[in-house]
mmCIF file of C-alpha atoms in Angstrom:
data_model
loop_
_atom_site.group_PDB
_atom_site.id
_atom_site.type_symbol
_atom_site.label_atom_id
_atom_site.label_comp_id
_atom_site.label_asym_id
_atom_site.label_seq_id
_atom_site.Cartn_x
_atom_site.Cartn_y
_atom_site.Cartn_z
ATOM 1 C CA UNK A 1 -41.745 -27.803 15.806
ATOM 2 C CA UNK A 2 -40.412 -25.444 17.726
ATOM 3 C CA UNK A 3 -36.684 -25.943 17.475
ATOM 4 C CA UNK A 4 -37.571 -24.925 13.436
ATOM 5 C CA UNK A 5 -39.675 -21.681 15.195
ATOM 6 C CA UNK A 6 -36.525 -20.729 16.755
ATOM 7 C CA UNK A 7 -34.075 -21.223 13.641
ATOM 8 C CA UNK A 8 -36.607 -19.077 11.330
ATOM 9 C CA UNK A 9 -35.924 -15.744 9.720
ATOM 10 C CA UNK A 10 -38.487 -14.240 12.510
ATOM 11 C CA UNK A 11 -36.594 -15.230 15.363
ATOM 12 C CA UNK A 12 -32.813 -15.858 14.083
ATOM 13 C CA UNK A 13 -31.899 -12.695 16.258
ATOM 14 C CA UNK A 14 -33.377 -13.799 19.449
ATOM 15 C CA UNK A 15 -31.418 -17.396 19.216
ATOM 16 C CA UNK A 16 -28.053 -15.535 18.362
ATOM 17 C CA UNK A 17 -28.856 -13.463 21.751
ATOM 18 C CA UNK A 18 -29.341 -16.396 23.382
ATOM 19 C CA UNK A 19 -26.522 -18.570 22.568
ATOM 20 C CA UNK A 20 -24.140 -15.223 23.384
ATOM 21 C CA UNK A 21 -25.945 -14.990 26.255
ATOM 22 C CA UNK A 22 -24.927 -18.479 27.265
ATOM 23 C CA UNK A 23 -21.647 -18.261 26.253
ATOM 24 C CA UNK A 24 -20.862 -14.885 28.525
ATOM 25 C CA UNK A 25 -22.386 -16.163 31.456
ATOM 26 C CA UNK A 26 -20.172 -19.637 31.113
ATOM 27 C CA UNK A 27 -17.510 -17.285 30.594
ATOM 28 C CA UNK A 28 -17.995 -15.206 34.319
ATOM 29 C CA UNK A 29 -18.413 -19.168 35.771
ATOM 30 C CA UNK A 30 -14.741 -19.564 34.512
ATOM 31 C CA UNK A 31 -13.539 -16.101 35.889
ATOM 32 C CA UNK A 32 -15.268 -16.668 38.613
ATOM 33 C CA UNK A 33 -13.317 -20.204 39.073
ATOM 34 C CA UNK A 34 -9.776 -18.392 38.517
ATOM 35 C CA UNK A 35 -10.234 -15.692 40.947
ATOM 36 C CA UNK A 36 -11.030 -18.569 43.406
ATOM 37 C CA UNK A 37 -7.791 -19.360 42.628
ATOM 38 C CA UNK A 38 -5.987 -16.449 42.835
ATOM 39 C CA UNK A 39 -7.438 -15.908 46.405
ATOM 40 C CA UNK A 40 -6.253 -18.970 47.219
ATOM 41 C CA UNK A 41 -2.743 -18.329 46.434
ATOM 42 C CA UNK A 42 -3.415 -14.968 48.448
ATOM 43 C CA UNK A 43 -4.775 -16.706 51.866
ATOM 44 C CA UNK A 44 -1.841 -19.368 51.310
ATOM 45 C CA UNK A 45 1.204 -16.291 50.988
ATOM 46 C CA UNK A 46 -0.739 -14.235 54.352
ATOM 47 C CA UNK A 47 -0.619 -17.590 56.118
ATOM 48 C CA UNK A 48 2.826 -17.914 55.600
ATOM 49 C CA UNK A 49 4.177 -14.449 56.348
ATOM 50 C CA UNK A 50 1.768 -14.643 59.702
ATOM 51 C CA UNK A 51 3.867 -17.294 61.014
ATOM 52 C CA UNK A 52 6.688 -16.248 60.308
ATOM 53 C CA UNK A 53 8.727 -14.491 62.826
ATOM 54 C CA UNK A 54 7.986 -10.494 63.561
ATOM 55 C CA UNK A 55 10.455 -8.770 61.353
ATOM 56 C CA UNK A 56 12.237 -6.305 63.572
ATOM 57 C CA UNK A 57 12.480 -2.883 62.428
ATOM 58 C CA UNK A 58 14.969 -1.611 64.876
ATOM 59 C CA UNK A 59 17.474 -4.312 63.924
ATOM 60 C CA UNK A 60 16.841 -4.429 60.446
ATOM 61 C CA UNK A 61 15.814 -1.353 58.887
ATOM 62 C CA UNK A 62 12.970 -0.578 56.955
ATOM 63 C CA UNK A 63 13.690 -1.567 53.640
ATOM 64 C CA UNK A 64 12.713 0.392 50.537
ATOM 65 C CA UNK A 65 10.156 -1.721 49.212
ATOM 66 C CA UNK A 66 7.866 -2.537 52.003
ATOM 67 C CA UNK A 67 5.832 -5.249 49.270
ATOM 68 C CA UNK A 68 7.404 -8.392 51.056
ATOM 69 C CA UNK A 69 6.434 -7.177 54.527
ATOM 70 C CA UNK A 70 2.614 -7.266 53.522
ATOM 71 C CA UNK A 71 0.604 -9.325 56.146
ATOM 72 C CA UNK A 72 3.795 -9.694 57.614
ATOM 73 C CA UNK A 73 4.128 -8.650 61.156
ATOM 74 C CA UNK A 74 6.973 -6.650 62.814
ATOM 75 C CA UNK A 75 8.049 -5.210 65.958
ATOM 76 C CA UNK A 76 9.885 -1.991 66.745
ATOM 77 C CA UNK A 77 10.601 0.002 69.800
ATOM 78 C CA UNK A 78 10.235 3.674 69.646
ATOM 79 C CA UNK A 79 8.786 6.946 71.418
ATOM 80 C CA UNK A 80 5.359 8.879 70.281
ATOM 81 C CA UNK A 81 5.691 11.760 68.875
ATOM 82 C CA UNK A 82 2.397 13.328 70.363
ATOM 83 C CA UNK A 83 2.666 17.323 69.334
ATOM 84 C CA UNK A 84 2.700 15.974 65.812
ATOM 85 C CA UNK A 85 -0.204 13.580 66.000
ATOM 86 C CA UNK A 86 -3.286 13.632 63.412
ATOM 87 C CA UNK A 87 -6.782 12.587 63.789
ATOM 88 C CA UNK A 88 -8.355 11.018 60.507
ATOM 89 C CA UNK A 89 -12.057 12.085 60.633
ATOM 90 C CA UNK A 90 -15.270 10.701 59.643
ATOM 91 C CA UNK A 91 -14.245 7.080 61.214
ATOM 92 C CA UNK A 92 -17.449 6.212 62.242
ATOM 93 C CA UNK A 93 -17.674 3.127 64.675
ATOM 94 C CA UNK A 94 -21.038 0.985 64.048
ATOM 95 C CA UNK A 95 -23.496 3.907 64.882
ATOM 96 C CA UNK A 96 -20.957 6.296 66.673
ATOM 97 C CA UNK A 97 -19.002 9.245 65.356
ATOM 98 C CA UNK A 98 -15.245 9.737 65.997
ATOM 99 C CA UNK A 99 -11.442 9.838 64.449
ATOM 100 C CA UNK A 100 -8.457 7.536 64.507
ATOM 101 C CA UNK A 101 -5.504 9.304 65.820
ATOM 102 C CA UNK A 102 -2.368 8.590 63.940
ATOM 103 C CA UNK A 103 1.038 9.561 65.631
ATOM 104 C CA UNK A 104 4.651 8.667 64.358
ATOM 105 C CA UNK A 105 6.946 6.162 66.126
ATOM 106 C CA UNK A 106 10.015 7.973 66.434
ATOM 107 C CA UNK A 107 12.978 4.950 66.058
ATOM 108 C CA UNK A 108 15.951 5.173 68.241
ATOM 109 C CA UNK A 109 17.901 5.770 64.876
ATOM 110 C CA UNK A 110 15.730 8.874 64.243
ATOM 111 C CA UNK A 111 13.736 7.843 61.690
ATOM 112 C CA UNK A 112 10.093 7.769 62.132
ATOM 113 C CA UNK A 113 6.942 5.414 61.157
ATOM 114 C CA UNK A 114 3.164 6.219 61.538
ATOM 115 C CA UNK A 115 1.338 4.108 63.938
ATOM 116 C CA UNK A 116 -2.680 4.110 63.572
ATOM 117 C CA UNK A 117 -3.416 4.404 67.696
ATOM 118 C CA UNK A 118 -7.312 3.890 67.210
ATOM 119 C CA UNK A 119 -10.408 5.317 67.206
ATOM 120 C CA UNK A 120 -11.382 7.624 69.540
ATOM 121 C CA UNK A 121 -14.901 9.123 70.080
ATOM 122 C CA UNK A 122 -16.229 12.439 68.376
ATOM 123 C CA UNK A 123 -16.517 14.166 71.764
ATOM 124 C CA UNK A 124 -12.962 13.934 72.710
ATOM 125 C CA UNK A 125 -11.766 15.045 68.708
ATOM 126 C CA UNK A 126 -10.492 18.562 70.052
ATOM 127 C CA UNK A 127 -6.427 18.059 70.206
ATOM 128 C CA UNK A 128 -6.904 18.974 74.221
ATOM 129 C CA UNK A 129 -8.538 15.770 74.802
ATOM 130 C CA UNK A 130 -5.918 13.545 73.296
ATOM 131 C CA UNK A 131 -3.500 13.179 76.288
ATOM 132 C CA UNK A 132 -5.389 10.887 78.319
ATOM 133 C CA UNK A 133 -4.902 8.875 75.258
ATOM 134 C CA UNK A 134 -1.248 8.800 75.318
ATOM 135 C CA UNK A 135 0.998 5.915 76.733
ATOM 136 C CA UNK A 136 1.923 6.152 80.055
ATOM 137 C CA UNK A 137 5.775 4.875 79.533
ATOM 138 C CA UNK A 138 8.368 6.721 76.835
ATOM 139 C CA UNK A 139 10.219 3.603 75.399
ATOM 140 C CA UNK A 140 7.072 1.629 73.540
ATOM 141 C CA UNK A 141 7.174 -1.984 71.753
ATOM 142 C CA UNK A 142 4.850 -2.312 68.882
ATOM 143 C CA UNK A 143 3.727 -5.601 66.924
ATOM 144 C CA UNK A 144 1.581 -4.752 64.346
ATOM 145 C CA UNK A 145 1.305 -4.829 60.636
ATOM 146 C CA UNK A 146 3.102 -2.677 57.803
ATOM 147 C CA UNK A 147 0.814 -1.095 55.638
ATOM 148 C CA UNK A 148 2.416 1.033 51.943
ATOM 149 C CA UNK A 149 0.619 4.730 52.219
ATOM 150 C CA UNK A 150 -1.966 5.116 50.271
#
């Protein structure tokens, strides 16, 4: 009796609605499914670059499409560049205020790469402040990660 109530002129409408309702949602399970997958491929291509050995930049250049060097990470040798440092504001850390200062690397060839130093808090944001932040040797080793600007 009621499967007929649901195929009648009154409520043909709501059972079309239903059955596309059904078939979307099954739909988002399945793309739901293949970005599992994707992510999976992801994790397994990070893994692999990790463990790989740092990619030196000093030796080897940095190449003009940085793409294979995601998640990868590299080491370089260098000197801050401190008088043309940045601070990126708003960085709030959990319930504190403050920037992350962002200096370049300059490479014994010349050329030179930003390095994100860290956060630092809100009260020491004026420039003045920023020296006791600064590394206490000239020559500095970095292993890190290379990021593409944004």
């Amino acid at each position: 009796m009621i499967v007929t109530k649901l195929f009648s002129r009154r409520w043909w409408y709501v059972t079309i609605f239903v059955i596309l309702g059904v078939i979307f949602l099954a739909r988002l399970g399945f793309w739901q499914i293949d970005r599992l997958q994707q992510r999976r491929v992801q994790n397994a291509v990070i893994v692999q670059r990790w463990d790989q050995d740092p990619y030196d930049l000093n030796q080897n250049g940095l190449p003009a499409d940085v793409e294979p060097l995601g998640y990868r990470r590299i080491q370089v040798t260098g000197q801050f560049d401190y008088a043309n440092q940045v601070a990126l504001k708003n960085q709030n850390r959990e319930v504190e205020p403050g920037v992350n200062l962002v200096a370049p690397l300059v490479l014994p060839n010349g050329q030179a790469i930003l390095v994100a130093r860290g956060w630092i808090p809100y009260a020491d944001v004026d420039p003045a402040h920023w020296a006791q932040y600064n590394e206490k040797s000239d020559a500095i080793t970095l292993v890190g990660l290379v990021q593409k600007s944004q």
